[in-house]
Coordinates of C-alpha atoms and ligand atoms in Angstrom, one line a residue:
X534 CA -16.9 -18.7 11.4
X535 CA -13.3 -17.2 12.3
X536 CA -13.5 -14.1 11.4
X537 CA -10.1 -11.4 11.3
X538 CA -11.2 -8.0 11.2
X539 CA -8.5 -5.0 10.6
X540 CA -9.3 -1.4 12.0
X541 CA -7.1 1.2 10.6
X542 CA -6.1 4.1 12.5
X543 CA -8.9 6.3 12.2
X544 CA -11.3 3.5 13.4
X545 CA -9.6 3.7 16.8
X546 CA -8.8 7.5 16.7
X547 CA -10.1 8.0 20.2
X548 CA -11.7 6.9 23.3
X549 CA -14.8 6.8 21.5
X550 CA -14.2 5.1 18.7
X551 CA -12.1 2.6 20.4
X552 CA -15.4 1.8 21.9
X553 CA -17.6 1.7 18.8
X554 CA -15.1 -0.7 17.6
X555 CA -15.3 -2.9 20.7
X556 CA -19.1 -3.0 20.5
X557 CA -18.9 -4.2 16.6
X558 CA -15.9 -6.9 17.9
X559 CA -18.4 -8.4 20.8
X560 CA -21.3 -8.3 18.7
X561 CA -19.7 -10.9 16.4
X562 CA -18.6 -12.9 19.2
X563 CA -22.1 -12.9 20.5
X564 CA -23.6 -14.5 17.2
X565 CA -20.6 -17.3 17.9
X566 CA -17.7 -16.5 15.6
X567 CA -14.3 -16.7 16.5
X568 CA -12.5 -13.3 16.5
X569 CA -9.0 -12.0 15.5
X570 CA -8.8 -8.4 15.4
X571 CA -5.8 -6.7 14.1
X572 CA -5.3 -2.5 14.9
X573 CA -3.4 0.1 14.1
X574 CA -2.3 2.7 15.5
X575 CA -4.5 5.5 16.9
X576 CA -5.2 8.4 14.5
X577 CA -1.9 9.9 13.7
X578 CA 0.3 8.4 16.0
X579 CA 2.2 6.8 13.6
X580 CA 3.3 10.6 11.5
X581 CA 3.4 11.9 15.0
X582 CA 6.2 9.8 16.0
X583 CA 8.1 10.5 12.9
X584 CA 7.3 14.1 13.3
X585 CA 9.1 13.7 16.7
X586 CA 12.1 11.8 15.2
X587 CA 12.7 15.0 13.1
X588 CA 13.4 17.1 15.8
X589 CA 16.1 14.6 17.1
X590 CA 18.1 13.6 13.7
X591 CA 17.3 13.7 10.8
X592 CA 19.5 10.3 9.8
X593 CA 17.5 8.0 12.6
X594 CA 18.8 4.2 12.8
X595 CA 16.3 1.9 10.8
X596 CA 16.2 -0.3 13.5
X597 CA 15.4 2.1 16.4
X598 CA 12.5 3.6 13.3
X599 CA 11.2 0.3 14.6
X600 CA 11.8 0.2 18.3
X601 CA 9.7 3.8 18.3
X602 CA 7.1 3.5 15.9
X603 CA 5.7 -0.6 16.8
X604 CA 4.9 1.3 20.3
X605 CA 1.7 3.0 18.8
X606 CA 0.0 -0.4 17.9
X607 CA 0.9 -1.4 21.4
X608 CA -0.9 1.5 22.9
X609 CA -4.2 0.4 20.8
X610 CA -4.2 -3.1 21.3
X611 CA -4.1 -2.3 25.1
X612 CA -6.7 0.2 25.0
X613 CA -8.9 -2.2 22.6
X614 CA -9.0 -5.4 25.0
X615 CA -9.8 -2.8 28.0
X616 CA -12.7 -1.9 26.2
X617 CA -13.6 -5.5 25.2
X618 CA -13.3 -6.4 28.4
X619 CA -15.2 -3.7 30.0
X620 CA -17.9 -4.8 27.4
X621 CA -17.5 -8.6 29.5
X622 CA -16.0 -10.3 27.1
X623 CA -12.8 -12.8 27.3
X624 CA -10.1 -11.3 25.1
X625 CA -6.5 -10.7 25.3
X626 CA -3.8 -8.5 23.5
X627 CA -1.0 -9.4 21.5
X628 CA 1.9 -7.6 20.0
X629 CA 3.5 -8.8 17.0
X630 CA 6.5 -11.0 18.6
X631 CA 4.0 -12.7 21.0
X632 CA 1.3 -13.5 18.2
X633 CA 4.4 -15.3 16.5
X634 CA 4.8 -13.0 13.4
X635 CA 8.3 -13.4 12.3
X636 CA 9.7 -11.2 9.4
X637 CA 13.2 -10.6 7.2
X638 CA 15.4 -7.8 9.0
X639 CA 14.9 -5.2 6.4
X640 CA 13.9 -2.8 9.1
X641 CA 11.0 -0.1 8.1
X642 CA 9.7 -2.6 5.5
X643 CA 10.5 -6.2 6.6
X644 CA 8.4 -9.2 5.2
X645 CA 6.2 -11.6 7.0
X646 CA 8.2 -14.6 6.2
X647 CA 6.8 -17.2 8.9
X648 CA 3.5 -17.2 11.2
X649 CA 3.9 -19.6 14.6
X650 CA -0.1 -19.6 15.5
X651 CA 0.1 -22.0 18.3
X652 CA -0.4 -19.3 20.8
X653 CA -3.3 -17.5 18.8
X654 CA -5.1 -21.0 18.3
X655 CA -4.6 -21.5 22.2
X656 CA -6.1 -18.0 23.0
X657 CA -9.1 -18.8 20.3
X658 CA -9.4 -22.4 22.3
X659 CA -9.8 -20.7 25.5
X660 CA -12.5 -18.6 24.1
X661 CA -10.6 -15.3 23.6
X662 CA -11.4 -12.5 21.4
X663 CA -7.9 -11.5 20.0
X664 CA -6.4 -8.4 19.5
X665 CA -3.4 -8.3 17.7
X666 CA -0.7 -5.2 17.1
X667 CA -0.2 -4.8 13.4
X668 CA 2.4 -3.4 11.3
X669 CA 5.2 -5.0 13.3
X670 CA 7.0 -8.6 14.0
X671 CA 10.0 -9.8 15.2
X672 CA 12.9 -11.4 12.9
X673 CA 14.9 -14.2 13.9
X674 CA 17.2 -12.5 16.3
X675 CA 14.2 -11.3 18.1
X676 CA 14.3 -7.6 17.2
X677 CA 11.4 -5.5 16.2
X678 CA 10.5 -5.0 12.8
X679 CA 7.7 -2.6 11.1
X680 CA 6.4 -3.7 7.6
X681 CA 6.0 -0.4 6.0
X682 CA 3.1 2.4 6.0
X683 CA -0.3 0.9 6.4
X684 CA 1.4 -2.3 7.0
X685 CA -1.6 -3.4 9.5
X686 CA -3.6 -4.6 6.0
X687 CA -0.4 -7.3 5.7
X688 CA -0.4 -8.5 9.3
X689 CA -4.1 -9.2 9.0
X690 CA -4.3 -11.0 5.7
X691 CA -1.3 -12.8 6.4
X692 CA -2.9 -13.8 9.6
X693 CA -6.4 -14.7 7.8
X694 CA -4.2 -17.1 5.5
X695 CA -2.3 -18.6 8.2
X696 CA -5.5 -19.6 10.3
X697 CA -7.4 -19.9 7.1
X698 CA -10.1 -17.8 8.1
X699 CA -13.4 -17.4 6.7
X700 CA -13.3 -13.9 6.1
X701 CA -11.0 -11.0 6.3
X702 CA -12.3 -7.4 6.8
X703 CA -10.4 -4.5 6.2
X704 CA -11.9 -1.4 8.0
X705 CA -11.3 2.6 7.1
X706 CA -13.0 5.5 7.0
X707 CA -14.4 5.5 3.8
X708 CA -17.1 2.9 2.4
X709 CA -14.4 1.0 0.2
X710 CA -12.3 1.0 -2.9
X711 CA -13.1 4.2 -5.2
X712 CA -12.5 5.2 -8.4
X713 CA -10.3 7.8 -7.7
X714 CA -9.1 9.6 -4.4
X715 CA -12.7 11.0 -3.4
X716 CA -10.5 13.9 -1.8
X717 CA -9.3 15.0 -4.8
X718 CA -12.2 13.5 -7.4
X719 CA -15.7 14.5 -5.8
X720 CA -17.6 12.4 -8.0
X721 CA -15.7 9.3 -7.1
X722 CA -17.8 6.3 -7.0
X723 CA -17.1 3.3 -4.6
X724 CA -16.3 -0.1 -6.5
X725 CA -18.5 -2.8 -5.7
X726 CA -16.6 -5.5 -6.7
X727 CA -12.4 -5.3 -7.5
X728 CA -9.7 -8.2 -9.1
X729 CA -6.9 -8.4 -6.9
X730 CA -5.0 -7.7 -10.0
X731 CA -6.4 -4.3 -10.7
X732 CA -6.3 -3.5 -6.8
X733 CA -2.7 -4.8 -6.3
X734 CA -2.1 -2.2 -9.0
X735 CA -3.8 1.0 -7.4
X736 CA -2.1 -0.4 -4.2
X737 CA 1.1 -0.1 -5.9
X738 CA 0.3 3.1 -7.4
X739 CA -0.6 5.2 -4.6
X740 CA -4.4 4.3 -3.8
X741 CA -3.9 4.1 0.1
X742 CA -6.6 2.1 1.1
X743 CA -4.9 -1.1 1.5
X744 CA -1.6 -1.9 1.7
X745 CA -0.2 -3.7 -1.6
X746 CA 1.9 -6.4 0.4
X747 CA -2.1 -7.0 1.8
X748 CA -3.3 -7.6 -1.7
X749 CA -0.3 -10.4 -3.0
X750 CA -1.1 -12.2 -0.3
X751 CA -4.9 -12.5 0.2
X752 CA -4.4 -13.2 -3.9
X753 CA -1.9 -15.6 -3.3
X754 CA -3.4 -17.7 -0.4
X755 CA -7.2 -16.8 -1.7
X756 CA -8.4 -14.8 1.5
X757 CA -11.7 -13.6 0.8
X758 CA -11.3 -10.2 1.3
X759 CA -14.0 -7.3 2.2
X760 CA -12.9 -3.5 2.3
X761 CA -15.5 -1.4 4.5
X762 CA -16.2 1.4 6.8
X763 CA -15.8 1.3 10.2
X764 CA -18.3 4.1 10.8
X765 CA -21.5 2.1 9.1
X766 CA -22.9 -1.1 8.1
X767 CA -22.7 -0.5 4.2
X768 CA -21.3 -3.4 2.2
X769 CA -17.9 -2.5 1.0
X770 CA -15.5 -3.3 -2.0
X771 CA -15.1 -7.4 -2.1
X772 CA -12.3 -8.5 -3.8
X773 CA -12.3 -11.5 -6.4
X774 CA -10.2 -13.2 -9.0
X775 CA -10.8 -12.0 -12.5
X776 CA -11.7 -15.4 -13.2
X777 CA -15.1 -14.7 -11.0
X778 CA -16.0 -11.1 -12.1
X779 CA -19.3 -10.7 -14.2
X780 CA -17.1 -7.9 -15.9
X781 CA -14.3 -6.6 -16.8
X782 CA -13.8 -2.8 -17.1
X783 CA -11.5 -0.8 -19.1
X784 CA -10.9 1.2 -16.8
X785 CA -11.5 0.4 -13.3
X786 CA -9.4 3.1 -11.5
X787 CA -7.0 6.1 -11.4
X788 CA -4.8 6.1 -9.2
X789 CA -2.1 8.8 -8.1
X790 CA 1.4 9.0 -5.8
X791 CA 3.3 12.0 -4.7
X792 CA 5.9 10.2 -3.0
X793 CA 7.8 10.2 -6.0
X794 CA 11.2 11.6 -6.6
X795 CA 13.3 11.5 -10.3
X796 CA 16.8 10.8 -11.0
X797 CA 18.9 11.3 -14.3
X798 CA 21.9 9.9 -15.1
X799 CA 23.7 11.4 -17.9
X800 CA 26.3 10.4 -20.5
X801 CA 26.0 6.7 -19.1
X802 CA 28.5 4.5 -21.0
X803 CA 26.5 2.6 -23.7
X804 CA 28.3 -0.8 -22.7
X805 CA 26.9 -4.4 -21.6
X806 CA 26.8 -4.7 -17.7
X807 CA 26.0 -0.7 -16.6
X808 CA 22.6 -1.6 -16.1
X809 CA 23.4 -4.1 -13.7
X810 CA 26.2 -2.2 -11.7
X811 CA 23.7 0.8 -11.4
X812 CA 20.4 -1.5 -10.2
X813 CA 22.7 -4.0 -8.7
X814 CA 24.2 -1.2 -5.9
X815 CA 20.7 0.5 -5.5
X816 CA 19.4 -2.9 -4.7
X817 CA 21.7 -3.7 -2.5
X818 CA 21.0 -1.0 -0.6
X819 CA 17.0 -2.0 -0.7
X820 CA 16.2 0.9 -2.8
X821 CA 12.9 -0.1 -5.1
X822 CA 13.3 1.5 -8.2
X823 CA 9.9 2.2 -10.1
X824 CA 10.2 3.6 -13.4
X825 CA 13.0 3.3 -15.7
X826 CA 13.4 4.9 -19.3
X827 CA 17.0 4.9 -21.2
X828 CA 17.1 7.3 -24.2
X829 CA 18.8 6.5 -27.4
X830 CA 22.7 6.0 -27.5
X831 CA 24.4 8.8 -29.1
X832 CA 28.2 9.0 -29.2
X833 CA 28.1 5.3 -26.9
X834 CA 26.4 7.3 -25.0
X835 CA 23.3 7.1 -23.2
X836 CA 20.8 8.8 -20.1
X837 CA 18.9 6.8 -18.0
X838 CA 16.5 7.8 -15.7
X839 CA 14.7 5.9 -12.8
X840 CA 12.4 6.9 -10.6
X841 CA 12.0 6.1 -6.6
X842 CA 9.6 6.6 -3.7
X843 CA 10.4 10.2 -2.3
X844 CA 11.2 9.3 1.1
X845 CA 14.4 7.1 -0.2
X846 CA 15.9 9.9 -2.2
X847 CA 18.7 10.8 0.6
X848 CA 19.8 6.9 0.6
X849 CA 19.5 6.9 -3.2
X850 CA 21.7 9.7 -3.8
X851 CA 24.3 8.6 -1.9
X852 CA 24.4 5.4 -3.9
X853 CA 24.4 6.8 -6.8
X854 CA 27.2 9.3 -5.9
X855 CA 28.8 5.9 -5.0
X856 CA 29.1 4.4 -8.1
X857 CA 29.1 7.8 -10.5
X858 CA 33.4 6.6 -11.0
X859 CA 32.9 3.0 -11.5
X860 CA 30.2 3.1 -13.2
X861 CA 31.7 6.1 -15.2
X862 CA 28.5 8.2 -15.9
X863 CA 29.5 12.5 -15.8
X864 CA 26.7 13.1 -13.9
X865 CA 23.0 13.4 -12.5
X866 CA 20.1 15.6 -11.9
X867 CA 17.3 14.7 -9.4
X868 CA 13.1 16.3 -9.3
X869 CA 11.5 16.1 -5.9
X870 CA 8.8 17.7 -7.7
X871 CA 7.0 15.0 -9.8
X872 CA 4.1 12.4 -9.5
X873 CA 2.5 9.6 -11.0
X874 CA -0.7 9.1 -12.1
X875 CA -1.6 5.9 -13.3
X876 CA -5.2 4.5 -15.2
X877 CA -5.6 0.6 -13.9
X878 CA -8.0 -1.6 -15.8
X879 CA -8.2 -5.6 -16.4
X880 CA -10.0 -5.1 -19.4
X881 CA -7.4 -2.8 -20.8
X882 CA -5.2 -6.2 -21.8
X883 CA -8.1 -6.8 -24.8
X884 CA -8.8 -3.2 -25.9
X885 CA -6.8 -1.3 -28.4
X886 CA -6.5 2.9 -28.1
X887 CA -6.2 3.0 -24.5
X888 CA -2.8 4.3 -24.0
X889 CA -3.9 7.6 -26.9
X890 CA -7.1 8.2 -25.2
X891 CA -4.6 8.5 -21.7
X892 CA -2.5 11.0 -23.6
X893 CA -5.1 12.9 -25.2
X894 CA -7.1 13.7 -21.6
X895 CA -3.4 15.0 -20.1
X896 CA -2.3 16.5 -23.7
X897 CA -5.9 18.5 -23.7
X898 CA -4.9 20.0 -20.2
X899 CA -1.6 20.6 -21.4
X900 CA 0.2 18.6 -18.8
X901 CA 3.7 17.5 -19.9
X902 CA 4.2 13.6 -19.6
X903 CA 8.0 13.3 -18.2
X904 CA 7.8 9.4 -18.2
X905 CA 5.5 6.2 -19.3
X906 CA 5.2 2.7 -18.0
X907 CA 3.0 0.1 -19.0
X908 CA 1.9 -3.3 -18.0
X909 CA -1.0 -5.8 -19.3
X910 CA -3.3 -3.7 -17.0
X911 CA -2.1 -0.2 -16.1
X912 CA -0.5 2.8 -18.2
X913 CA 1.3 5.2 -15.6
X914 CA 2.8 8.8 -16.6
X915 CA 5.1 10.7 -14.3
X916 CA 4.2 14.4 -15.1
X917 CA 5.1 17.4 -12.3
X918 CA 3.2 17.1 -9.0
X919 CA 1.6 20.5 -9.2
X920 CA -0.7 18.8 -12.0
X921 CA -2.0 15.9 -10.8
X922 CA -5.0 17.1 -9.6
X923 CA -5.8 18.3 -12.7
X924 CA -4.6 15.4 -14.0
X925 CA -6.6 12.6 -12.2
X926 CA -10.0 14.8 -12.9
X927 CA -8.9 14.8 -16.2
X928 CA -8.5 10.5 -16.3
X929 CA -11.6 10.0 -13.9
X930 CA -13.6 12.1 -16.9
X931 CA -12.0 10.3 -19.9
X932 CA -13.3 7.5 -19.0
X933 CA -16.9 8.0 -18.0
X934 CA -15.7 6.6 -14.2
X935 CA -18.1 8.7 -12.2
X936 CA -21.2 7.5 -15.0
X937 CA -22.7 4.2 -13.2
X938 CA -23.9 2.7 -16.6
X939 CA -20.4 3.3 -18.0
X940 CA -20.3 1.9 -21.7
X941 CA -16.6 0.8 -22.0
X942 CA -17.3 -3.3 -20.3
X943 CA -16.2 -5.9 -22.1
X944 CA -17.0 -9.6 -21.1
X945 CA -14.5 -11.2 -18.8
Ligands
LIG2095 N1 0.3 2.7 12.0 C1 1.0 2.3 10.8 C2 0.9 3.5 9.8 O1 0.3 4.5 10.1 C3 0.5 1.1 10.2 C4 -0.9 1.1 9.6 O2 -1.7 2.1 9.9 O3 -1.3 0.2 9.0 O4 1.5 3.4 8.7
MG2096 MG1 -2.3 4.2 9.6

């Protein structure tokens, strides 16, 4: 079998488990598979680095984001093949230029857009383990890019579709998917089984454990994909095409995000075309708006109010200053302090009632729901951050998600 394997950054937090993981690699190759193994950065290198950015600017060139923060992944792919090697194994490291990942120049969140595999074909031929550098490529003009937070999950499914690999494993430091953030929900319970639609949704929506670029692809190229601890040799959460699920739940998830920030616009002339010049210009400047909700026109007037991650208010709010006379809106407010919880479910599509019982939980903890977003399988309210702990104990409860023999299946 060819096997790609992903350890996350807690897998190879130290000497130790840099080890561990090295034993677990070399064990595989023993048994005759062919292995590519994708890291990440050790522990929290990756905040680290950032945290050391802030003392020197806080406006840093994207592409020198890049430069800096690819160099963690380079330390433990180093440190990996060391210990592979030590273990007597053939293996060699590769960073994301030499492993042939090219991407789009959208710097800090670039897209795999080609894979050139001769070289990791070669180095399988020869009989090498391979350790590859996530998170990072190289675009056509040969600088480096990163592909977002927890971008490792991408580089390793793109790289399981690209060699068509029998299996791709995702490891972390928790036994798989959950029902809700076990840090927040205690009686979360670990999913056996997930659609990649529900879990491109909690992706999307906050759930960190894999990256949602990760999720699109292994759907799209149909890489069997297993989500596991690096720390044990429990099975995990397998992901599968609704198509192949015994079940369908309700309510499969709840999912939360802090890195939310709001944005009002208000007194928006109520004319054909403002839409676009507002989107067009936040677009342009690579700015993904989430949520969008535009109240009723009074006077040809109108608000509208969009939401966007946290991190990209700065950038947004210059934009929007940017337009504020062309456009011709009198003005806008902005709320650092909101968050998003969202319920995800693929049987939600055939029930009726969902969407109430969502409101009820949050009206019966008297949370205030700012915003609302819906699609065939997930409802998402933005409420204010300081409830959505309350709020996601509130969801898990509602619907019976920490109750095993949960009575809300339907037939897929
Ligand atoms: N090291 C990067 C991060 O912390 C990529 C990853 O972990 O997947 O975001
Ligand atoms: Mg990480």
């Amino acid at each position: 079998m060819l096997i790609v394997q992903k350890y996350g950054g807690s897998s190879v937090a130290d000497p130790e488990c840099i080890k561990r993981v090295a034993r677990r690699v070399v064990d595989l190759k023993k048994q005759g598979h062919d292995m590519v193994v994708v890291v990440s950065a050790m522990g929290d290198t990756t905040d680290e680095l950032i945290d050391l950015v802030k003392e020197i600017t806080d406006d840093p060139p994207e592409r020198e984001m890049d430069m800096l923060l690819s160099t963690g992944e380079q330390v433990s792919i180093a440190l990996l093949a060391m210990a592979i090697k030590a273990l007597g194994e053939k293996v060699i490291s590769l960073n994301g230029a030499q492993v042939g990942i090219v991407t789009d120049n959208i710097h800090t969140k670039a897209k795999i857009i080609d894979i050139h595999t001769e070289r990791l074909k070669a180095e399988l031929n020869a009989g090498n383990i391979v350790v590859v550098a996530g998170f990072q490529g190289i675009t056509m003009k040969s600088d480096i890019t990163t592909l977002g937070r927890g971008g490792s999950d991408t580089s390793a499914v793109a790289l399981a579709a690209a060699l068509r690999a029998d299996t791709c494993e995702i490891y972390t430091d928790v036994d798989g998917v959950y029902t809700a953030d076990p840090r927040i929900v205690p009686n979360a319970r670990k999913l056996d089984v997930i659609s990649f639609d529900e879990m491109l949704e909690l992706a999307h929506l906050g759930a960190a454990v894999l990256h949602p670029r990760s999720v699109e692809l292994a759907k799209l190229y149909k890489v069997p994909l297993h989500v596991r601890s690096s720390f044990n040799h429990n099975l995990g959460t397998v992901l599968k095409e609704v198509e192949d699920m015994e079940n369908l739940q309700v309510v499969t998830g709840v999912a939360h995000d802090l890195n939310v920030a709001k944005i009002g616009l208000f007194d928006v002339p109520d004319e054909p075309g403002v839409a676009m010049n507002i989107f067009k210009a936040l677009a342009e400047a690579n700015i993904n708006v989430d949520v969008i909700v535009q109240s009723a026109m009074r006077n040809n007037v109108n608000d509208i109010a969009f939401t966007i991650a946290h991190n990209e208010l700065k950038k947004t709010l210059a934009v929007v200053e940017g337009i504020q006379d062309s456009v011709g809106f009198k003005g806008y407010t902005y709320d650092e302090n909101v968050s998003k919880v969202s319920i995800v479910g693929a049987g939600m599509a055939s029930n009726y009632g969902v969407a109430a019982d969502m409101f009820e939980a949050l009206a019966e903890e008297n949370i205030n729901i700012e915003m609302i977003t819906t699609s065939d399988i997930k409802i998402s309210c933005i409420i204010k951050a300081s409830d959505t702990e309350k709020a996601v104990n509130a969801l898990h409860k509602k619907f019976s998600l920490d109750d095993k023999n949960v009575d809300c299946l339907v037939s897929a």
